[in-house]
Amino acid sequence: MTLLGIAQIAIFFVLVVAITKPAGVFMYRVFEGERTFLHPVFRPLERLIYWLGGVREEEEQSWVRYSASMISLSIFSFIFVYLLQRLQGHLPLNPMHFSTPQAPSNATAMTPDLAFNTAVSFTTNTNWQSYSPDTTMSYLTQMAALAVQNFVSAAVGIAVAVALIRGFARHTAKTIGNFWVDVTRCTLYVLLPICILATLFFVAQGSIQNFKGPATVTTLEGASQVIEQGPLASQLAIKMLGTNGGGYFNANSAHPYENPTPLANLLQMLLIFVLGAGLTYMFGKMVRDTRQGWAIFAAMSLMFLAGAFICYWAEQRGNPMLTNMGLEHVYTAGQPGGNMEGKEVRFGNPMTALFATVTTDASCGAVIGMHDSFTPIGGLVPLFNIQTDEVIFGGVGAGLYSMLIYAVVAVFIGGLMVGRTPEYVGKKIEQKEVKMAIIAILATSVVILGFTAISSVAPFAKGGYWNSPGPAAANTNNGAAHGFSEMLYAYSSGAGNNGSAFAGINANTPWYNLTIGLDMLVGRFLFIIPALAIAGSLASKKLVPVTSGTLPTNGSLFVVLLIGTVIIVGALTYFPALSLGPIVEHFQMLNGKLF
Amino acid sequence: MSAVTSPAPVESKKQAKHEASVLISKGARSRPLFDPEIVRRAIQESFLKLNPVKVAKNPVMFVVEVGAALTTIFVVKDAMAGAGGVFFGVQIAFWLWFTVIFANFAEAMAEARGKAQADALRKTKVDTVAHKVLPDGKYEMVPASKLRSGDVVYCEAGYVIPGDGEVIEGVASVDESVITGESAPVIRESGGDRSAVTGGTMVLSDHITIRITSNPGETFLDRMIALVEGAVRQKTPNEIALNILIAGLTLVFLLAVATLPTYSKYAIQAVGNGTAPTIAVLVSLLVCLIPTTIGGLLSAIGIAGMDRVMQHNVLAMSGKAVEASGDVNTLLLDKTGTITLGNRQAVEFLTVDGVSESELADAAQLSSLADETPEGRSIVVLAKEKYKLRGREVAARNAQFIPFSAYTRMSGVDLDGRHLRKGATGAIAQFVKESGGTVPQSLQEISDRISRNGGTPLAVADGSRILGVIHLKDIVKGGMKDRLASLRAMGIRSVMITGDNPLTAAAIAQEAGVDDFLAQATPQDKLEYIRKEQAQGRLVAMTGDGTNDAPALAQADVGVAMNTGTMAAKEAGNMVDLDSNPTKLIEIVAIGKQLLITRGSLTTFSIANDVAKYFAIIPAMFAAIYPELNKLNIMGLHSPQSAVLAAVIFNAVIIIALIPLALRGVQYKPVSAGQMLTRNLLIYGLGGIIVPFPGIWLIDKMLVAMHLA
């Protein structure tokens, strides 16, 4: 690792710490219904939306109604996105004529299974893309379906987190807020304003925003190159802020238009973390003890820094086989050194490792390098981040509610160890909470391990409908342990609603589109519904006063306990699978075997 | 004199009796942890408990049993087919079965202790013949088992009381050692708070008429037997929640292991060589990963917790009550008998102007020589200790003692023409005036000062002269301040309940170090206080004995009724203290906490153990496919077989090793939650990660030495 590389990671972290409180305070005001400086602009619009939707702002919902509202919005979103994709050939703003007979030869067909997978993907804030967007989606689909979902699914995630926090904060209450109000406020006051500013910034840095078709240019070498264009900058900001990660281009944020400068790169990473970090502060403020929020923040930060440095260390250390071959790949003034396969030279090892950690910590899924080309340990970090349910700042809202669910488990065991019925921020953790937390944690591991198991051995016939390349395992670019990592990563990414691709797997077949689609649905809704059930159960309980007999959850001890729980539960669940993937690859690499 | 006498003699005697009863009951109720009789019984039970229907109640152990059965079937199949590795399979199967048996043994050990006690109780439950009183006043001899609630029976010296009831006529001394383990008799009389009698106890003197209040099979003794035997044991809320957690973890691991055959099949295809893990190895991994330690010990911990309460001579009506006592935030403690000794004692002599302290002490002692109340005796003792005044032979000196009367509110002695009196300040002032003396201004000042500090002033006069005032004080029990401080460290507020005026109450409260007090408390006030605390989310514990305590006992989350108390109080509370020692509430809280801590610590330990087991089994499991994974064999275990076997054996043996801990409970010290968590996380969390490494390594070495693998 180089001093410069370490400094880049450190500077990023300092900026995250700096924006946490302002972001948290602002969101606190928004969700508590207090007046903000944006009210003169957005309040009339907010009222209009309620009037149009027939929403009574003051009317609160029980956790069941809150969940029902959330599900109904998600179903509507799914149908809308599905139909828009399927009908894009008949709709305007399709300069490339995708899904029509005039489509370019390299275009991807919009099959029902692909449309299903993509609709699920964007509704669930996953943004898994088993297609190449620049050769598949019309501008209309990108803007009206995908970009809209980037806002909506992010707002849903934050709303759920807010509802769960209310469960902790309220004393013998029947309701946990109004879903429609939370989603509307989140979109209007939080997501939109930040995106507008960020979009302008990205355009200033060199991102494009137009409706033009692809440009054909002659390169310096005299070759001819087709450069795709379109309404990119407006989608870029929300792709990051909403931790969606679905790229406008296939190269995602490694594309110069989608990540024009190092400054833009820094802002992208900050956008990924800002809301997740801010929500921890908001949590503390809503439960009337900001130290509770900082404790969660500290647990997340420690895991983030550990992951970032391990990944950076592994990448910068590079491949020992190159060293054995006598190749120079250490850092010198003339070259960055380390494992540069699959990395943008503009960003180098530290930024790529940092970005990979950030994007998988936070269930974003945007990438600036190929995770598939990372060293085994470098690739293990993103994979493990996803498998531990992305609790490190996490997907907007999702990170916090997932972390709070881990906190429930941690507090339950820790609380017993101090001789009391476990309590967390004044709420007793009992049967129902434990049951729901277990369902949430179990559901994701069921689909990740289960689908990986089936795909490892599913014997499809070559050229068949379900999986034309043959057996499901044949879709991986590399065999053996690395191929296994690729499948494991795909299902982990789906269930974790991350959406980043390890790549190296052809996932656009009916089998993968369907199973990863189900994977995403389970990972999203079997996590959210238990979380809301916990919110409802907690809200109805009394707030227990804090005494010296109460397990302190706002100090370093709890941070250790929480990190231990996340890592041990994650490690225990996935260690056997990981040992057949990245871990054995690592040892094989040391023995001189590569994929 | 008795102007200030409370029912003190009884209290002090109770104190002495308590000490005795603890000794007796310790002898009678608690046995050594591994009493041979109990162990024999438990071993027998642990095999009977292999019945799958019984094991199914415990999801973790059920999975182990199914795994053991599956392994056995495959081993038998392999043996018949003449396949290799049978010896390894047999050993694995053997240890898997013993994992279940060890868990059964833990539970059986805990139950056996209760059953032994229940048997002892049952022996005392001989079917007695009752003298039923008929409406015409005649007696009819009926078996006790035929008595119904509402019947009236007659008992005299030597009779066993046939059922629970209330004395409606007469007074008698009763031997209640069957219930309390205490041999000293207690007084039972009609009316008031000492009217309840328990079936199975014996009348020692006099005769009483009793109205039976329970139906056959529902008596206190019946309930007690059922409770210690664990027949009515229901899982407590925390236990259920913990069960859900470990069942959930079991599912996670089941999933992690069940998917491995497909992963290895893929790997074998990809690598082109190797063999898939066998059923025995897969089951081994599963059993090692699921939380068998806590799963095997969980019910033993719960039963042992109830048993520990019982050893303190407290009968908890449910495990829930014991668990709730660990959660208590507020303790309501009665002042008299709990915080203070039952009686007041003289602590100093305060003179008025012109009188020497020794003169006052001398007069006070003389006036108290015939006073047998604890207060009177304490005055004699104080004079002796402080002024070296020996008790004198006064009978020879023509002394005439004046006993206390409610009318004069003073007592004393007439001796050699002197008229020594002590009593309430007002009464003595009156006496002095009548004798032609004057009352100095300072008398009232001194008296007021004593009152303000929570004491009771007792004025002393010699004829027409006021000599001074004796300061009688409520004596806070030794060590009470420390105990209350340790409660505070545990986050529990103590509240003193007293009938005293607020001034006196405040002074004692401060001296004893309670956090709050409720002065001039009526039963209604108590109830209100409890409701108020509960509305703020706090759990309240209290003790009580009178019928008027019943509503508060019922409202409290933990209500401990004194066995000497009324039936109504016993019905209302969720625990009965057979020693009738109100201070015991503090111990009960500690037991409740210890119960939860034991569960949490062993859960943590159980989960932390998995780390080492992964390092033992994973490389062994996939060694045939990916030899590179042997790098994970950081313990340097001999062979794949020995590694798997060592992990399985460690997993089984640790259950046996932890039985004493489960039965005794982990060590508990009253410290803050933060300190306690740090300690337990280090011991059971970090310890749980570290311990299995040398453990498995050692077993591996032994297996190799014994040529078992």
PDB file of N, CA and C in Angstrom, chain B residues 1 4-5 8 12 341-349 361 364-387 389 422 456 458 470-475:
ATOM      1  N   MET B   1     -41.752  -0.248  80.378  1.00  0.00           N
ATOM      2  CA  MET B   1     -42.069   0.759  79.343  1.00  0.00           C
ATOM      3  C   MET B   1     -42.293   0.104  78.006  1.00  0.00           C
ATOM      4  N   VAL B   4     -42.754   2.745  72.947  1.00  0.00           N
ATOM      5  CA  VAL B   4     -42.258   2.677  71.582  1.00  0.00           C
ATOM      6  C   VAL B   4     -42.106   1.229  71.138  1.00  0.00           C
ATOM      7  N   THR B   5     -42.704   0.358  71.889  1.00  0.00           N
ATOM      8  CA  THR B   5     -42.487  -1.042  71.538  1.00  0.00           C
ATOM      9  C   THR B   5     -43.358  -1.475  70.376  1.00  0.00           C
ATOM     10  N   ALA B   8     -41.801  -6.256  68.656  1.00  0.00           N
ATOM     11  CA  ALA B   8     -40.387  -6.517  68.520  1.00  0.00           C
ATOM     12  C   ALA B   8     -39.914  -7.907  68.917  1.00  0.00           C
ATOM     13  N   SER B  12     -37.278 -10.227  66.635  1.00  0.00           N
ATOM     14  CA  SER B  12     -35.906 -10.617  66.918  1.00  0.00           C
ATOM     15  C   SER B  12     -35.790 -12.135  66.956  1.00  0.00           C
ATOM     16  N   LEU B 341     -33.576  -3.448  61.937  1.00  0.00           N
ATOM     17  CA  LEU B 341     -33.917  -4.534  62.848  1.00  0.00           C
ATOM     18  C   LEU B 341     -35.318  -4.219  63.364  1.00  0.00           C
ATOM     19  N   GLY B 342     -35.976  -5.187  63.851  1.00  0.00           N
ATOM     20  CA  GLY B 342     -37.370  -4.965  64.247  1.00  0.00           C
ATOM     21  C   GLY B 342     -37.538  -3.997  65.399  1.00  0.00           C
ATOM     22  N   ASN B 343     -36.479  -3.712  66.167  1.00  0.00           N
ATOM     23  CA  ASN B 343     -36.686  -2.880  67.358  1.00  0.00           C
ATOM     24  C   ASN B 343     -35.691  -1.739  67.386  1.00  0.00           C
ATOM     25  N   ARG B 344     -36.024  -0.778  68.200  1.00  0.00           N
ATOM     26  CA  ARG B 344     -35.143   0.383  68.317  1.00  0.00           C
ATOM     27  C   ARG B 344     -34.173   0.163  69.456  1.00  0.00           C
ATOM     28  N   GLN B 345     -33.050   0.818  69.393  1.00  0.00           N
ATOM     29  CA  GLN B 345     -32.063   0.667  70.447  1.00  0.00           C
ATOM     30  C   GLN B 345     -31.569   2.018  70.924  1.00  0.00           C
ATOM     31  N   ALA B 346     -31.193   2.030  72.216  1.00  0.00           N
ATOM     32  CA  ALA B 346     -30.649   3.260  72.790  1.00  0.00           C
ATOM     33  C   ALA B 346     -29.264   3.473  72.209  1.00  0.00           C
ATOM     34  N   VAL B 347     -28.996   4.683  71.730  1.00  0.00           N
ATOM     35  CA  VAL B 347     -27.675   4.944  71.176  1.00  0.00           C
ATOM     36  C   VAL B 347     -26.919   6.033  71.930  1.00  0.00           C
ATOM     37  N   GLU B 348     -27.667   6.956  72.599  1.00  0.00           N
ATOM     38  CA  GLU B 348     -26.929   7.943  73.400  1.00  0.00           C
ATOM     39  C   GLU B 348     -27.832   8.533  74.479  1.00  0.00           C
ATOM     40  N   PHE B 349     -27.172   9.117  75.471  1.00  0.00           N
ATOM     41  CA  PHE B 349     -27.881   9.804  76.551  1.00  0.00           C
ATOM     42  C   PHE B 349     -27.615  11.289  76.385  1.00  0.00           C
ATOM     43  N   ALA B 361     -27.353   8.335  82.875  1.00  0.00           N
ATOM     44  CA  ALA B 361     -27.180   6.937  82.496  1.00  0.00           C
ATOM     45  C   ALA B 361     -27.565   6.032  83.658  1.00  0.00           C
ATOM     46  N   ALA B 364     -31.307   6.056  84.011  1.00  0.00           N
ATOM     47  CA  ALA B 364     -31.923   5.345  82.896  1.00  0.00           C
ATOM     48  C   ALA B 364     -31.778   3.843  83.092  1.00  0.00           C
ATOM     49  N   GLN B 365     -30.599   3.444  83.545  1.00  0.00           N
ATOM     50  CA  GLN B 365     -30.374   2.015  83.722  1.00  0.00           C
ATOM     51  C   GLN B 365     -31.264   1.453  84.829  1.00  0.00           C
ATOM     52  N   LEU B 366     -31.290   2.195  85.947  1.00  0.00           N
ATOM     53  CA  LEU B 366     -32.112   1.728  87.067  1.00  0.00           C
ATOM     54  C   LEU B 366     -33.579   1.580  86.657  1.00  0.00           C
ATOM     55  N   SER B 367     -34.055   2.584  85.935  1.00  0.00           N
ATOM     56  CA  SER B 367     -35.472   2.554  85.564  1.00  0.00           C
ATOM     57  C   SER B 367     -35.775   1.443  84.565  1.00  0.00           C
ATOM     58  N   SER B 368     -34.731   0.905  83.923  1.00  0.00           N
ATOM     59  CA  SER B 368     -34.957  -0.089  82.882  1.00  0.00           C
ATOM     60  C   SER B 368     -34.630  -1.502  83.320  1.00  0.00           C
ATOM     61  N   LEU B 369     -34.132  -1.652  84.534  1.00  0.00           N
ATOM     62  CA  LEU B 369     -33.676  -2.981  84.941  1.00  0.00           C
ATOM     63  C   LEU B 369     -34.770  -4.034  84.836  1.00  0.00           C
ATOM     64  N   ALA B 370     -35.970  -3.601  85.110  1.00  0.00           N
ATOM     65  CA  ALA B 370     -37.057  -4.583  85.081  1.00  0.00           C
ATOM     66  C   ALA B 370     -37.771  -4.615  83.732  1.00  0.00           C
ATOM     67  N   ASP B 371     -37.282  -3.777  82.823  1.00  0.00           N
ATOM     68  CA  ASP B 371     -37.946  -3.640  81.515  1.00  0.00           C
ATOM     69  C   ASP B 371     -37.382  -4.698  80.552  1.00  0.00           C
ATOM     70  N   GLU B 372     -38.206  -5.648  80.231  1.00  0.00           N
ATOM     71  CA  GLU B 372     -37.711  -6.771  79.422  1.00  0.00           C
ATOM     72  C   GLU B 372     -37.820  -6.523  77.912  1.00  0.00           C
ATOM     73  N   THR B 373     -38.363  -5.384  77.523  1.00  0.00           N
ATOM     74  CA  THR B 373     -38.461  -5.119  76.082  1.00  0.00           C
ATOM     75  C   THR B 373     -37.041  -4.915  75.522  1.00  0.00           C
ATOM     76  N   PRO B 374     -36.840  -5.162  74.222  1.00  0.00           N
ATOM     77  CA  PRO B 374     -35.497  -4.958  73.644  1.00  0.00           C
ATOM     78  C   PRO B 374     -35.009  -3.532  73.856  1.00  0.00           C
ATOM     79  N   GLU B 375     -35.936  -2.574  73.803  1.00  0.00           N
ATOM     80  CA  GLU B 375     -35.532  -1.185  74.021  1.00  0.00           C
ATOM     81  C   GLU B 375     -34.956  -1.034  75.426  1.00  0.00           C
ATOM     82  N   GLY B 376     -35.690  -1.601  76.415  1.00  0.00           N
ATOM     83  CA  GLY B 376     -35.255  -1.505  77.810  1.00  0.00           C
ATOM     84  C   GLY B 376     -33.895  -2.143  77.994  1.00  0.00           C
ATOM     85  N   ARG B 377     -33.746  -3.311  77.394  1.00  0.00           N
ATOM     86  CA  ARG B 377     -32.469  -3.999  77.550  1.00  0.00           C
ATOM     87  C   ARG B 377     -31.342  -3.216  76.890  1.00  0.00           C
ATOM     88  N   SER B 378     -31.675  -2.594  75.759  1.00  0.00           N
ATOM     89  CA  SER B 378     -30.621  -1.857  75.065  1.00  0.00           C
ATOM     90  C   SER B 378     -30.161  -0.664  75.896  1.00  0.00           C
ATOM     91  N   ILE B 379     -31.058  -0.110  76.735  1.00  0.00           N
ATOM     92  CA  ILE B 379     -30.664   1.015  77.600  1.00  0.00           C
ATOM     93  C   ILE B 379     -29.685   0.512  78.667  1.00  0.00           C
ATOM     94  N   VAL B 380     -29.993  -0.638  79.232  1.00  0.00           N
ATOM     95  CA  VAL B 380     -29.115  -1.217  80.249  1.00  0.00           C
ATOM     96  C   VAL B 380     -27.735  -1.475  79.647  1.00  0.00           C
ATOM     97  N   VAL B 381     -27.761  -2.044  78.450  1.00  0.00           N
ATOM     98  CA  VAL B 381     -26.495  -2.388  77.799  1.00  0.00           C
ATOM     99  C   VAL B 381     -25.692  -1.137  77.480  1.00  0.00           C
ATOM    100  N   LEU B 382     -26.363  -0.111  76.962  1.00  0.00           N
ATOM    101  CA  LEU B 382     -25.652   1.114  76.596  1.00  0.00           C
ATOM    102  C   LEU B 382     -24.995   1.739  77.834  1.00  0.00           C
ATOM    103  N   ALA B 383     -25.739   1.774  78.932  1.00  0.00           N
ATOM    104  CA  ALA B 383     -25.195   2.360  80.161  1.00  0.00           C
ATOM    105  C   ALA B 383     -23.976   1.562  80.621  1.00  0.00           C
ATOM    106  N   LYS B 384     -24.085   0.264  80.457  1.00  0.00           N
ATOM    107  CA  LYS B 384     -22.995  -0.592  80.886  1.00  0.00           C
ATOM    108  C   LYS B 384     -21.765  -0.355  80.011  1.00  0.00           C
ATOM    109  N   GLU B 385     -21.983  -0.301  78.729  1.00  0.00           N
ATOM    110  CA  GLU B 385     -20.844  -0.184  77.824  1.00  0.00           C
ATOM    111  C   GLU B 385     -20.201   1.183  77.865  1.00  0.00           C
ATOM    112  N   LYS B 386     -21.051   2.193  77.984  1.00  0.00           N
ATOM    113  CA  LYS B 386     -20.518   3.549  77.855  1.00  0.00           C
ATOM    114  C   LYS B 386     -20.040   4.096  79.194  1.00  0.00           C
ATOM    115  N   TYR B 387     -20.727   3.737  80.265  1.00  0.00           N
ATOM    116  CA  TYR B 387     -20.392   4.342  81.566  1.00  0.00           C
ATOM    117  C   TYR B 387     -19.994   3.302  82.590  1.00  0.00           C
ATOM    118  N   LEU B 389     -21.482   1.059  83.962  1.00  0.00           N
ATOM    119  CA  LEU B 389     -22.429   0.824  85.052  1.00  0.00           C
ATOM    120  C   LEU B 389     -22.894  -0.612  84.997  1.00  0.00           C
ATOM    121  N   LYS B 422     -39.161   6.920  83.046  1.00  0.00           N
ATOM    122  CA  LYS B 422     -38.801   7.236  81.662  1.00  0.00           C
ATOM    123  C   LYS B 422     -40.043   7.039  80.796  1.00  0.00           C
ATOM    124  N   THR B 456     -36.284   8.114  68.261  1.00  0.00           N
ATOM    125  CA  THR B 456     -37.399   8.291  69.185  1.00  0.00           C
ATOM    126  C   THR B 456     -36.836   8.772  70.508  1.00  0.00           C
ATOM    127  N   LEU B 458     -36.809   9.497  74.482  1.00  0.00           N
ATOM    128  CA  LEU B 458     -37.404   8.914  75.675  1.00  0.00           C
ATOM    129  C   LEU B 458     -36.854   9.733  76.860  1.00  0.00           C
ATOM    130  N   ILE B 470     -33.129   9.850  76.440  1.00  0.00           N
ATOM    131  CA  ILE B 470     -32.452   8.706  75.811  1.00  0.00           C
ATOM    132  C   ILE B 470     -32.806   8.735  74.332  1.00  0.00           C
ATOM    133  N   HIS B 471     -31.789   8.595  73.493  1.00  0.00           N
ATOM    134  CA  HIS B 471     -32.032   8.575  72.039  1.00  0.00           C
ATOM    135  C   HIS B 471     -32.200   7.115  71.606  1.00  0.00           C
ATOM    136  N   LEU B 472     -33.414   6.774  71.250  1.00  0.00           N
ATOM    137  CA  LEU B 472     -33.670   5.433  70.714  1.00  0.00           C
ATOM    138  C   LEU B 472     -33.673   5.528  69.203  1.00  0.00           C
ATOM    139  N   LYS B 473     -33.032   4.572  68.606  1.00  0.00           N
ATOM    140  CA  LYS B 473     -32.867   4.707  67.169  1.00  0.00           C
ATOM    141  C   LYS B 473     -33.241   3.409  66.469  1.00  0.00           C
ATOM    142  N   ASP B 474     -33.813   3.566  65.267  1.00  0.00           N
ATOM    143  CA  ASP B 474     -33.996   2.408  64.397  1.00  0.00           C
ATOM    144  C   ASP B 474     -32.619   1.980  63.942  1.00  0.00           C
ATOM    145  N   ILE B 475     -32.309   0.723  64.099  1.00  0.00           N
ATOM    146  CA  ILE B 475     -30.973   0.288  63.704  1.00  0.00           C
ATOM    147  C   ILE B 475     -31.058  -0.371  62.335  1.00  0.00           C
TER     148      ILE B 475
END
